[in-house]
Amino acid sequence: MADLITITVDGRDVQVPAKIQLIEALRTYAKVDTPAFCYHPDLSVAGNCRICLVEVAGPRGFAFGIACHMQTAPGLSVKTQISSERVKWARRGVMESLLVNHPLDCPICDKAGECTLQEHYMGQGQHESRLSDDAGKNYKGGADHRFTDAKGVDRGGKKIDLGKTIILDQERCIVCSRCVRFMDEVAKDSQLAIAGRGDHAYITTFPGKPLAHAYDLNVTDVCPVGALTGKHFRFQQRVWTLKSVESIDPSDALGANLTIEYNNGRVWRIMPRRNVAVNKSWIANSTRLLYQKLAVDRLTDARVGGKDVDLDTGVKVARIAISGAKRIALVASGHGTIEDNAALLALKDALGEKAEIFGGSWLPVGKADGIALSGDPVANRAGLKLLGIPENLDALIERAGEFDTLLVFNHDLWAADAAKAAKLEAIPARIVLASWLDATVAKATVAVGIRAWAEVRGAMVNCQERVQLTQACPVLPNPALEPAWRVLAGLAGATWSAEIDAFKAAQARAPRLAGLTYRAIGPLGAVLPQPALAAAGA
Ligand code: SF4
Ligand code: FES
């Protein structure tokens, strides 16, 4: 651990790292809950909201300072709301000035339930309103952000369409500048700005320009109030009704950390989950909106010769085809988990000489964007490598005539490259395990539905060699659907009853996974030991 120094918090000595933001030292090391609106751990410090005020000892005694801007140094002495009435009084004043013209539309605001203004009112505010009913509220917004309400009163900034993804409710904005800093510093495309001065300041895009960026929905997360909301989630659910599981981005090899939020058997939104080593606090819009495809065009049962059958029948027909095969090509999937691919390897072992494993992908690999996408759409490519699965799909094309049976799971070969995949149509029996009615299912002689990425528990290895977990969200379109590993293990005759059995089988093949448990991987993942260390049992 970095060298620690001693600071004094409310008369108590606390060991903290030197030169970290005082707000982090208070929250993490002193365990003093310290409010913030403008501070965000993954953005630069702006120091404009003043809600994090504390008292700090200086040459003229204790004076106010903002905890988000100050850094820890030896001998620093701080008074927080725990020991200082003045801190409480000052923060109440900040809350009063922020709320004086803030609309009281929590009942219809999507941020209600996760709004820091609500939270800090309960924690630091609770002031009596001094607002005169005659004066009323003075809503904020520029001339072009105003409208006239049913009573003929000029109001400011309701439901401004900022672009394809986001609506701005200007009068809720507390001008913390987090959204501006996100666009400047993370997106590196300055599309938002604060215009006006003082209490007339307001958030806007540049004249005639929309907010349009592949990561722009992150501004709805950093917005501490309900000023910026995503069109995809507005008025869909009250946030306190949502339950969540922690998972990772299945569409990219970085595996950005996220939570899947669900209610009533349906996923309602995907939110970024902070992991400083992977995606900080950000996910791409394309990742965030993946949930919209979860319930669409699913393969919920099985198909044999183009006719719908139930799942049991589909599996039975697949088993008969496999046992009657003379030469079978088994195609691994970098879109599946370690457990799924370990089950495929178990099937290969069970079938012996007549089976051969193929791996790889025909999807194009792009460039990393430096935020939350690596550019490689094969999420578990490193996991397949770890299991010793070769990248040899093109060899399968050349040798297609050698096989009479093909088994593909969770891998839409015909969508990735229809021309190459067409050569696989020379293989007469094509067994496909898939979650969606995709182009590969259309070419299958037997297709069996399996659970989709959000519905399974398992491990993937990202492009940084970090093992990360997906967790199962209870939103199955057909409760009888099984994860791919269970169907494959059944075909292999393996008696695995849970994901961990499949994971243990993977550990037996990949020494670098040895010693890991789901608990040890945890919500933030675990970096694989280097091969030499793994061999030494470290
Ligand atoms: S819109 Fe939200 S994030 Fe942007 S300045 Fe206003 S309160 Fe802050
Ligand atoms: S959080 Fe410190 S000034 Fe805003």
Coordinates of C-alpha atoms and ligand atoms in Angstrom, one line a residue:
M1 CA 0.0 0.0 0.0
A2 CA 1.1 3.6 -0.7
D3 CA 2.8 5.4 2.2
L4 CA 0.2 6.6 4.6
I5 CA 0.1 10.0 6.4
T6 CA -1.9 11.0 9.4
I7 CA -4.6 13.7 9.3
T8 CA -7.0 14.6 12.0
V9 CA -10.8 14.3 11.3
D10 CA -13.1 15.6 14.0
G11 CA -10.3 15.2 16.6
R12 CA -9.5 11.6 15.5
D13 CA -6.3 10.6 13.8
V14 CA -6.9 8.9 10.5
Q15 CA -4.3 7.2 8.3
V16 CA -4.7 8.2 4.6
P17 CA -2.6 8.2 1.4
A18 CA -0.9 11.6 0.8
K19 CA -2.2 13.9 -2.0
I20 CA -5.6 12.3 -2.5
Q21 CA -8.7 14.5 -2.6
L22 CA -9.9 15.2 0.9
I23 CA -13.4 14.1 0.0
E24 CA -12.1 10.6 -0.9
A25 CA -10.1 10.5 2.3
L26 CA -13.2 11.4 4.4
R27 CA -15.4 8.9 2.6
T28 CA -13.1 6.0 2.3
Y29 CA -10.7 6.2 5.2
A30 CA -12.4 8.3 7.8
K31 CA -15.8 6.8 6.9
V32 CA -17.5 10.2 7.1
D33 CA -20.3 10.5 4.6
T34 CA -19.4 13.7 2.6
P35 CA -21.9 15.1 0.1
A36 CA -21.0 16.2 -3.4
F37 CA -22.8 17.5 -6.5
C38 CA -20.1 18.7 -8.8
Y39 CA -17.3 16.3 -7.7
H40 CA -17.0 13.1 -9.6
P41 CA -14.1 10.7 -9.1
D42 CA -13.5 10.2 -12.8
L43 CA -13.8 13.9 -13.8
S44 CA -11.6 17.0 -13.1
V45 CA -12.4 19.0 -10.0
A46 CA -14.7 22.0 -10.6
G47 CA -15.4 23.0 -7.0
N48 CA -18.5 25.0 -7.9
C49 CA -21.4 23.6 -5.8
R50 CA -19.9 24.0 -2.3
I51 CA -22.0 21.2 -0.7
C52 CA -18.8 19.4 0.4
L53 CA -17.7 22.3 2.7
V54 CA -15.7 21.3 5.8
E55 CA -13.7 23.4 8.3
V56 CA -9.9 23.1 7.9
A57 CA -7.3 24.4 10.3
G58 CA -5.1 27.2 9.0
P59 CA -3.0 30.0 10.4
R60 CA -6.1 31.9 11.5
G61 CA -7.9 29.0 13.0
F62 CA -10.6 26.8 11.4
A63 CA -12.0 28.2 8.1
F64 CA -14.3 26.8 5.4
G65 CA -12.7 24.8 2.5
I66 CA -14.2 22.4 0.0
A67 CA -13.2 18.8 0.5
C68 CA -13.4 17.9 -3.2
H69 CA -10.6 20.4 -4.1
M70 CA -8.3 20.1 -1.1
Q71 CA -5.7 17.3 -1.0
T72 CA -4.5 15.4 2.0
A73 CA -1.2 16.5 3.5
P74 CA 0.6 15.6 6.8
G75 CA -0.9 17.4 9.8
L76 CA -4.2 18.4 8.0
S77 CA -6.9 18.9 10.6
V78 CA -10.5 18.9 9.5
K79 CA -13.9 19.3 11.1
T80 CA -16.9 17.8 9.4
Q81 CA -20.6 17.8 10.1
I82 CA -19.9 15.4 12.9
S83 CA -18.1 18.0 15.1
S84 CA -19.0 21.4 13.5
E85 CA -22.3 23.1 13.7
R86 CA -20.9 25.7 11.3
V87 CA -20.4 23.0 8.6
K88 CA -24.1 21.9 9.0
W89 CA -25.2 25.5 8.8
A90 CA -23.2 26.2 5.7
R91 CA -24.4 23.1 3.9
R92 CA -28.0 23.9 4.8
G93 CA -27.4 27.3 3.2
V94 CA -26.1 25.7 0.0
M95 CA -29.1 23.4 -0.1
E96 CA -31.5 26.4 0.4
S97 CA -29.9 28.3 -2.5
L98 CA -30.0 25.3 -4.8
L99 CA -33.6 24.5 -4.0
V100 CA -35.0 28.0 -4.0
N101 CA -35.8 27.8 -7.7
H102 CA -35.7 24.1 -8.2
P103 CA -39.0 22.7 -9.3
L104 CA -41.0 20.4 -7.0
D105 CA -41.6 17.7 -9.7
C106 CA -40.0 14.8 -7.9
P107 CA -43.3 12.8 -8.4
I108 CA -42.8 12.9 -12.2
C109 CA -39.0 13.1 -12.3
D110 CA -37.1 10.0 -13.5
K111 CA -34.2 10.7 -11.2
A112 CA -36.4 10.6 -8.1
G113 CA -35.1 7.8 -5.8
E114 CA -31.5 8.3 -7.0
C115 CA -31.3 12.1 -7.0
T116 CA -28.5 13.6 -5.0
L117 CA -30.5 16.7 -4.4
Q118 CA -33.1 14.6 -2.6
E119 CA -30.5 12.7 -0.7
H120 CA -28.6 15.7 0.4
Y121 CA -31.8 17.5 1.4
M122 CA -32.4 14.7 3.8
G123 CA -28.8 14.6 4.9
Q124 CA -27.7 18.2 5.0
G125 CA -30.7 20.4 4.3
Q126 CA -34.1 19.9 6.0
H127 CA -34.4 23.7 6.2
E128 CA -37.8 25.5 6.5
S129 CA -38.8 27.1 3.3
R130 CA -38.5 30.9 3.4
L131 CA -40.0 31.2 -0.1
S132 CA -42.7 33.8 -0.4
D133 CA -45.8 32.3 -2.1
D134 CA -46.3 35.7 -3.7
A135 CA -42.9 35.7 -5.3
G136 CA -43.0 32.0 -6.3
K137 CA -40.2 30.2 -8.1
N138 CA -38.2 31.7 -10.8
Y139 CA -37.4 28.9 -13.3
K140 CA -34.1 28.9 -15.1
G141 CA -33.3 28.8 -18.8
G142 CA -32.5 31.0 -21.8
A143 CA -35.1 32.8 -23.9
D144 CA -35.2 29.9 -26.3
H145 CA -35.7 27.5 -23.5
R146 CA -38.9 29.0 -22.2
F147 CA -42.5 28.3 -22.7
T148 CA -45.8 29.6 -21.6
D149 CA -47.9 27.4 -19.3
A150 CA -51.6 26.9 -19.3
K151 CA -52.0 29.9 -17.0
G152 CA -50.1 32.1 -19.3
V153 CA -47.0 32.1 -17.0
D154 CA -43.6 32.2 -18.6
R155 CA -41.7 29.1 -17.6
G156 CA -38.2 27.9 -18.3
G157 CA -36.6 24.9 -19.9
K158 CA -39.0 22.0 -19.8
K159 CA -38.4 19.0 -22.0
I160 CA -35.8 20.3 -24.4
D161 CA -34.8 17.8 -27.0
L162 CA -31.0 17.8 -27.0
G163 CA -30.6 15.2 -29.8
K164 CA -31.3 11.6 -30.6
T165 CA -30.8 10.2 -27.0
I166 CA -31.4 12.9 -24.4
I167 CA -34.0 15.3 -23.0
L168 CA -33.0 18.3 -20.9
D169 CA -35.3 19.6 -18.2
Q170 CA -33.4 22.9 -17.8
E171 CA -35.2 24.1 -14.6
R172 CA -33.9 21.0 -12.7
C173 CA -30.2 21.8 -13.5
I174 CA -28.0 22.9 -10.6
V175 CA -25.2 24.0 -13.0
C176 CA -22.7 21.5 -11.5
S177 CA -20.9 21.3 -14.9
R178 CA -20.4 17.5 -14.7
C179 CA -22.0 17.0 -18.1
V180 CA -19.8 19.6 -19.7
R181 CA -16.7 18.1 -18.1
F182 CA -17.7 14.6 -19.3
M183 CA -18.0 15.8 -22.9
D184 CA -14.8 17.8 -22.7
E185 CA -12.6 15.3 -20.8
V186 CA -14.0 11.8 -21.6
A187 CA -15.8 12.1 -24.9
K188 CA -13.3 14.7 -25.9
D189 CA -15.9 16.4 -28.0
S190 CA -17.1 19.7 -26.4
Q191 CA -20.8 19.6 -27.3
L192 CA -22.3 21.0 -24.1
A193 CA -21.6 24.4 -22.5
I194 CA -22.9 26.7 -19.7
A195 CA -24.3 29.9 -21.1
G196 CA -25.4 33.0 -19.2
R197 CA -24.2 34.2 -15.9
G198 CA -25.0 33.8 -12.2
D199 CA -28.6 32.6 -11.6
H200 CA -29.3 33.0 -15.3
A201 CA -26.6 30.4 -16.2
Y202 CA -28.0 27.4 -18.2
I203 CA -26.8 24.3 -20.0
T204 CA -27.0 24.3 -23.7
T205 CA -25.6 22.7 -26.9
F206 CA -24.0 25.0 -29.4
P207 CA -26.5 27.0 -31.6
G208 CA -28.2 24.7 -34.1
K209 CA -26.1 21.6 -33.0
P210 CA -27.6 18.6 -31.3
L211 CA -25.9 16.5 -28.6
A212 CA -24.7 13.5 -30.6
H213 CA -21.9 11.2 -29.4
A214 CA -21.5 7.5 -29.0
Y215 CA -21.1 8.0 -25.2
D216 CA -23.5 10.8 -24.7
L217 CA -25.9 8.8 -22.4
N218 CA -23.2 8.9 -19.7
V219 CA -24.2 12.5 -19.0
T220 CA -27.5 11.2 -17.7
D221 CA -25.5 9.2 -15.1
V222 CA -23.2 12.0 -14.0
C223 CA -26.1 14.5 -13.8
P224 CA -26.8 14.6 -10.1
V225 CA -30.4 15.7 -10.6
G226 CA -33.0 14.9 -13.2
A227 CA -32.0 17.6 -15.7
L228 CA -30.6 15.2 -18.3
T229 CA -32.6 12.0 -18.9
G230 CA -32.3 9.3 -21.6
K231 CA -35.2 9.0 -23.9
H232 CA -35.0 5.3 -23.7
F233 CA -35.8 5.3 -19.9
R234 CA -38.0 8.4 -19.4
F235 CA -41.2 7.5 -17.6
Q236 CA -40.6 3.7 -17.9
Q237 CA -40.1 2.7 -14.3
R238 CA -39.6 4.2 -10.8
V239 CA -36.0 3.4 -10.0
W240 CA -36.8 2.1 -6.5
T241 CA -38.8 -0.8 -8.1
L242 CA -35.8 -2.0 -10.0
K243 CA -33.7 -4.9 -8.9
S244 CA -30.2 -5.4 -10.3
V245 CA -27.4 -7.9 -11.0
E246 CA -23.8 -7.1 -11.8
S247 CA -22.5 -8.1 -15.1
I248 CA -20.2 -7.1 -18.0
D249 CA -20.5 -5.9 -21.6
P250 CA -20.9 -9.0 -23.7
S251 CA -20.4 -7.1 -27.0
D252 CA -16.7 -6.1 -26.5
A253 CA -13.5 -7.7 -25.3
L254 CA -12.9 -5.0 -22.7
G255 CA -16.0 -6.3 -20.8
A256 CA -17.0 -2.9 -19.4
N257 CA -18.6 -3.4 -16.0
L258 CA -22.3 -2.8 -15.7
T259 CA -25.5 -3.5 -13.8
I260 CA -28.6 -5.0 -15.4
E261 CA -31.7 -3.5 -13.9
Y262 CA -34.9 -5.5 -14.1
N263 CA -38.5 -5.7 -12.8
N264 CA -41.5 -7.8 -13.6
G265 CA -39.6 -10.3 -15.7
R266 CA -38.1 -7.6 -18.0
V267 CA -34.8 -5.6 -18.2
W268 CA -35.5 -1.9 -18.1
R269 CA -32.0 -0.4 -18.3
I270 CA -28.3 -1.1 -18.2
M271 CA -26.1 1.2 -16.1
P272 CA -22.3 1.6 -15.9
R273 CA -20.6 0.0 -12.9
R274 CA -17.4 1.7 -11.7
N275 CA -14.2 -0.2 -12.2
V276 CA -11.2 2.1 -12.4
A277 CA -9.1 -0.6 -14.1
V278 CA -11.6 -1.3 -16.9
N279 CA -14.1 1.3 -17.8
K280 CA -14.0 3.8 -15.0
S281 CA -17.6 5.0 -14.7
W282 CA -18.5 4.8 -18.4
I283 CA -20.2 2.6 -21.0
A284 CA -20.9 3.2 -24.7
N285 CA -24.5 3.9 -25.8
S286 CA -24.3 0.7 -27.8
T287 CA -23.6 -1.3 -24.7
R288 CA -26.3 0.5 -22.6
L289 CA -29.0 -0.2 -25.2
L290 CA -28.2 -3.9 -25.6
Y291 CA -31.1 -4.7 -23.3
Q292 CA -33.6 -3.6 -26.0
K293 CA -32.7 -6.7 -28.0
L294 CA -33.0 -9.1 -25.1
A295 CA -36.7 -9.9 -25.5
V296 CA -36.9 -9.5 -29.3
D297 CA -36.8 -12.4 -31.9
R298 CA -35.8 -15.0 -29.3
L299 CA -35.4 -18.7 -30.0
T300 CA -37.5 -19.7 -27.1
D301 CA -38.0 -23.4 -28.1
A302 CA -36.3 -25.6 -30.7
R303 CA -36.6 -26.2 -34.4
V304 CA -36.1 -29.4 -36.3
G305 CA -36.1 -29.2 -40.1
G306 CA -37.6 -25.7 -39.9
K307 CA -40.5 -26.9 -37.7
D308 CA -41.1 -25.7 -34.1
V309 CA -40.7 -28.4 -31.4
D310 CA -40.2 -28.2 -27.7
L311 CA -36.7 -27.9 -26.1
D312 CA -36.6 -31.6 -25.0
T313 CA -37.4 -32.8 -28.4
G314 CA -34.8 -30.5 -30.0
V315 CA -32.1 -31.8 -27.6
K316 CA -33.1 -35.4 -28.2
V317 CA -32.8 -34.9 -32.0
A318 CA -29.4 -33.2 -31.5
R319 CA -28.2 -36.1 -29.4
I320 CA -29.2 -38.6 -32.0
A321 CA -27.5 -36.6 -34.8
I322 CA -24.3 -36.3 -32.7
S323 CA -24.1 -40.0 -31.8
G324 CA -24.7 -41.0 -35.5
A325 CA -22.1 -38.6 -36.8
K326 CA -18.9 -39.9 -38.4
R327 CA -16.9 -36.7 -38.3
I328 CA -18.2 -33.7 -36.3
A329 CA -16.9 -30.1 -36.2
L330 CA -17.5 -28.4 -32.9
V331 CA -17.3 -24.6 -33.1
A332 CA -16.3 -22.7 -29.9
S333 CA -17.7 -19.3 -29.2
G334 CA -15.9 -16.2 -27.9
H335 CA -19.4 -14.8 -27.2
G336 CA -20.0 -17.6 -24.7
T337 CA -18.5 -18.0 -21.2
I338 CA -15.5 -20.0 -20.1
E339 CA -18.1 -22.5 -18.7
D340 CA -19.8 -22.9 -22.0
N341 CA -16.6 -23.5 -23.8
A342 CA -15.3 -25.9 -21.1
A343 CA -18.6 -27.9 -21.8
L344 CA -17.8 -27.9 -25.5
L345 CA -14.3 -29.3 -24.7
A346 CA -15.9 -32.0 -22.5
L347 CA -18.2 -32.9 -25.5
K348 CA -15.1 -33.2 -27.7
D349 CA -13.5 -35.5 -25.1
A350 CA -16.7 -37.6 -24.9
L351 CA -16.8 -38.0 -28.7
G352 CA -13.1 -38.8 -29.1
E353 CA -11.4 -39.0 -32.4
K354 CA -14.4 -38.2 -34.5
A355 CA -14.7 -34.7 -33.1
E356 CA -12.6 -31.7 -33.8
I357 CA -12.7 -28.2 -32.2
F358 CA -12.6 -25.0 -34.2
G359 CA -12.5 -21.4 -32.9
G360 CA -12.1 -17.8 -33.9
S361 CA -14.4 -15.2 -35.4
W362 CA -15.0 -13.6 -38.7
L363 CA -16.2 -10.3 -37.1
P364 CA -14.0 -7.3 -38.0
V365 CA -11.8 -6.0 -35.1
G366 CA -11.8 -2.2 -34.8
K367 CA -9.6 0.2 -32.7
A368 CA -9.9 0.8 -29.0
D369 CA -11.7 4.1 -28.2
G370 CA -9.8 4.6 -24.9
I371 CA -13.1 4.9 -23.0
A372 CA -15.0 1.6 -22.6
L373 CA -14.6 -0.3 -25.9
S374 CA -11.6 -2.3 -27.1
G375 CA -12.9 -2.5 -30.6
D376 CA -12.9 -6.4 -30.6
P377 CA -16.5 -7.6 -30.6
V378 CA -15.5 -11.1 -29.4
A379 CA -15.9 -10.6 -25.6
N380 CA -14.2 -13.8 -24.5
R381 CA -11.5 -14.2 -27.1
A382 CA -8.8 -14.3 -24.4
G383 CA -10.8 -17.0 -22.5
L384 CA -10.8 -19.3 -25.6
K385 CA -7.0 -18.8 -25.9
L386 CA -6.6 -19.7 -22.2
L387 CA -8.5 -22.9 -22.8
G388 CA -6.2 -23.8 -25.8
I389 CA -8.9 -23.4 -28.4
P390 CA -7.3 -22.4 -31.8
E391 CA -8.4 -19.5 -34.0
N392 CA -8.9 -21.7 -37.1
L393 CA -12.4 -21.0 -38.5
D394 CA -11.0 -20.5 -42.0
A395 CA -9.5 -24.0 -41.9
L396 CA -13.0 -25.4 -41.2
I397 CA -14.2 -23.7 -44.4
E398 CA -11.5 -25.4 -46.4
R399 CA -12.1 -28.8 -44.8
A400 CA -15.9 -28.6 -44.6
G401 CA -16.2 -31.7 -46.9
E402 CA -14.5 -33.8 -44.3
F403 CA -17.4 -33.4 -41.8
D404 CA -21.0 -34.7 -41.8
T405 CA -22.1 -32.8 -38.7
L406 CA -21.5 -29.3 -37.4
L407 CA -22.3 -28.0 -33.9
V408 CA -22.3 -24.2 -33.3
F409 CA -23.4 -22.4 -30.2
N410 CA -23.8 -18.7 -29.4
H411 CA -22.0 -17.8 -32.6
D412 CA -23.9 -16.3 -35.6
L413 CA -21.4 -17.4 -38.3
W414 CA -23.8 -16.6 -41.2
A415 CA -24.2 -13.0 -40.0
A416 CA -20.5 -12.5 -39.5
D417 CA -19.6 -13.6 -43.0
A418 CA -22.4 -15.1 -45.1
A419 CA -20.1 -16.0 -48.0
K420 CA -17.6 -18.0 -45.9
A421 CA -20.4 -19.6 -43.9
A422 CA -22.2 -20.7 -47.0
K423 CA -19.4 -23.2 -47.5
L424 CA -20.5 -24.9 -44.3
E425 CA -23.8 -25.7 -45.9
A426 CA -21.9 -28.7 -47.5
I427 CA -22.1 -30.3 -44.0
P428 CA -25.5 -32.1 -44.0
A429 CA -26.3 -32.0 -40.2
R430 CA -26.0 -28.6 -38.7
I431 CA -26.8 -28.3 -35.0
V432 CA -27.1 -24.8 -33.6
L433 CA -27.6 -23.6 -30.0
A434 CA -28.7 -20.0 -30.1
S435 CA -30.6 -17.4 -28.1
W436 CA -32.0 -15.5 -31.1
L437 CA -33.7 -16.4 -34.4
D438 CA -30.5 -15.4 -36.2
A439 CA -29.0 -16.1 -39.6
T440 CA -27.3 -19.2 -38.4
V441 CA -30.5 -20.6 -36.9
A442 CA -32.0 -20.1 -40.3
K443 CA -29.4 -22.5 -41.8
A444 CA -29.7 -25.1 -39.0
T445 CA -31.1 -28.6 -39.4
V446 CA -31.6 -28.7 -35.6
A447 CA -31.7 -25.5 -33.5
V448 CA -32.1 -25.4 -29.7
G449 CA -32.8 -22.3 -27.8
I450 CA -30.4 -21.3 -25.0
R451 CA -30.3 -18.5 -22.4
A452 CA -28.9 -15.1 -23.5
W453 CA -25.9 -13.3 -22.1
A454 CA -28.0 -11.5 -19.4
E455 CA -29.5 -14.7 -18.2
V456 CA -26.4 -16.7 -17.4
R457 CA -23.8 -16.8 -14.7
G458 CA -20.2 -17.4 -15.8
A459 CA -16.8 -16.0 -16.4
M460 CA -15.1 -14.3 -19.3
V461 CA -11.5 -13.1 -19.8
N462 CA -11.2 -9.6 -21.1
C463 CA -8.5 -8.2 -23.3
Q464 CA -6.5 -7.1 -20.3
E465 CA -6.4 -10.8 -19.0
R466 CA -8.9 -9.9 -16.3
V467 CA -11.4 -12.7 -15.4
Q468 CA -14.8 -11.1 -15.0
L469 CA -18.2 -12.5 -14.1
T470 CA -21.6 -12.3 -15.7
Q471 CA -24.6 -12.8 -13.4
A472 CA -28.0 -14.2 -14.3
C473 CA -30.9 -11.9 -14.4
P474 CA -34.3 -13.7 -13.9
V475 CA -35.9 -12.5 -17.1
L476 CA -36.2 -15.7 -19.2
P477 CA -38.6 -15.6 -22.1
N478 CA -39.2 -19.4 -21.5
P479 CA -38.3 -20.7 -18.0
A480 CA -37.2 -24.0 -19.6
L481 CA -34.3 -22.4 -21.4
E482 CA -30.9 -23.6 -20.2
P483 CA -27.5 -22.0 -20.4
A484 CA -25.3 -23.3 -23.3
W485 CA -22.9 -25.1 -20.9
R486 CA -25.8 -27.2 -19.4
V487 CA -27.0 -28.3 -22.8
L488 CA -23.5 -29.1 -24.0
A489 CA -22.6 -30.9 -20.8
G490 CA -25.8 -33.0 -21.1
L491 CA -24.8 -34.0 -24.7
A492 CA -21.3 -34.9 -23.3
G493 CA -22.8 -37.0 -20.5
A494 CA -21.1 -34.8 -17.9
T495 CA -22.9 -34.7 -14.5
W496 CA -22.4 -31.0 -13.8
S497 CA -25.1 -29.5 -11.7
A498 CA -24.0 -25.8 -11.5
E499 CA -21.8 -23.3 -13.3
I500 CA -19.0 -23.9 -10.8
D501 CA -18.7 -27.5 -12.0
A502 CA -18.1 -26.2 -15.5
F503 CA -15.6 -23.6 -14.2
K504 CA -13.7 -26.3 -12.3
A505 CA -13.5 -28.3 -15.6
A506 CA -12.0 -25.2 -17.2
Q507 CA -9.5 -24.8 -14.4
A508 CA -8.3 -28.4 -15.0
R509 CA -7.5 -27.3 -18.6
A510 CA -6.1 -23.9 -17.9
P511 CA -3.5 -23.7 -15.1
R512 CA -3.8 -19.9 -15.0
L513 CA -7.3 -20.2 -13.8
A514 CA -6.2 -22.4 -10.9
G515 CA -7.0 -21.2 -7.4
L516 CA -9.7 -18.8 -8.6
T517 CA -13.2 -19.0 -7.3
Y518 CA -16.3 -16.9 -8.2
R519 CA -15.9 -15.2 -4.8
A520 CA -12.2 -14.5 -5.5
I521 CA -13.1 -13.0 -8.9
G522 CA -15.7 -10.9 -7.2
P523 CA -17.6 -7.9 -8.8
L524 CA -14.5 -6.2 -10.1
G525 CA -12.8 -9.2 -11.6
A526 CA -9.3 -10.7 -11.0
V527 CA -6.2 -10.4 -13.2
L528 CA -4.8 -13.7 -14.3
P529 CA -1.4 -14.6 -12.9
Q530 CA 1.5 -14.6 -15.4
P531 CA 2.1 -18.1 -16.9
A532 CA 5.3 -18.6 -14.9
L533 CA 3.7 -17.6 -11.6
A534 CA 0.7 -19.9 -12.4
A535 CA 3.0 -22.8 -13.1
A536 CA 4.7 -22.2 -9.8
G537 CA 1.3 -22.3 -8.1
A538 CA 1.5 -18.6 -7.0
Ligands
SF4_1 S1 -27.5 19.3 -16.6 FE1 -27.0 18.0 -14.8 S2 -24.9 17.5 -15.0 FE2 -25.3 19.2 -16.4 S3 -24.7 21.0 -15.2 FE3 -26.9 20.7 -14.9 S4 -27.1 19.5 -13.1 FE4 -25.0 19.3 -13.7
FES2 S1 -18.5 18.7 -4.5 FE1 -17.1 20.1 -3.7 S2 -17.6 22.0 -4.5 FE2 -19.0 20.6 -5.4

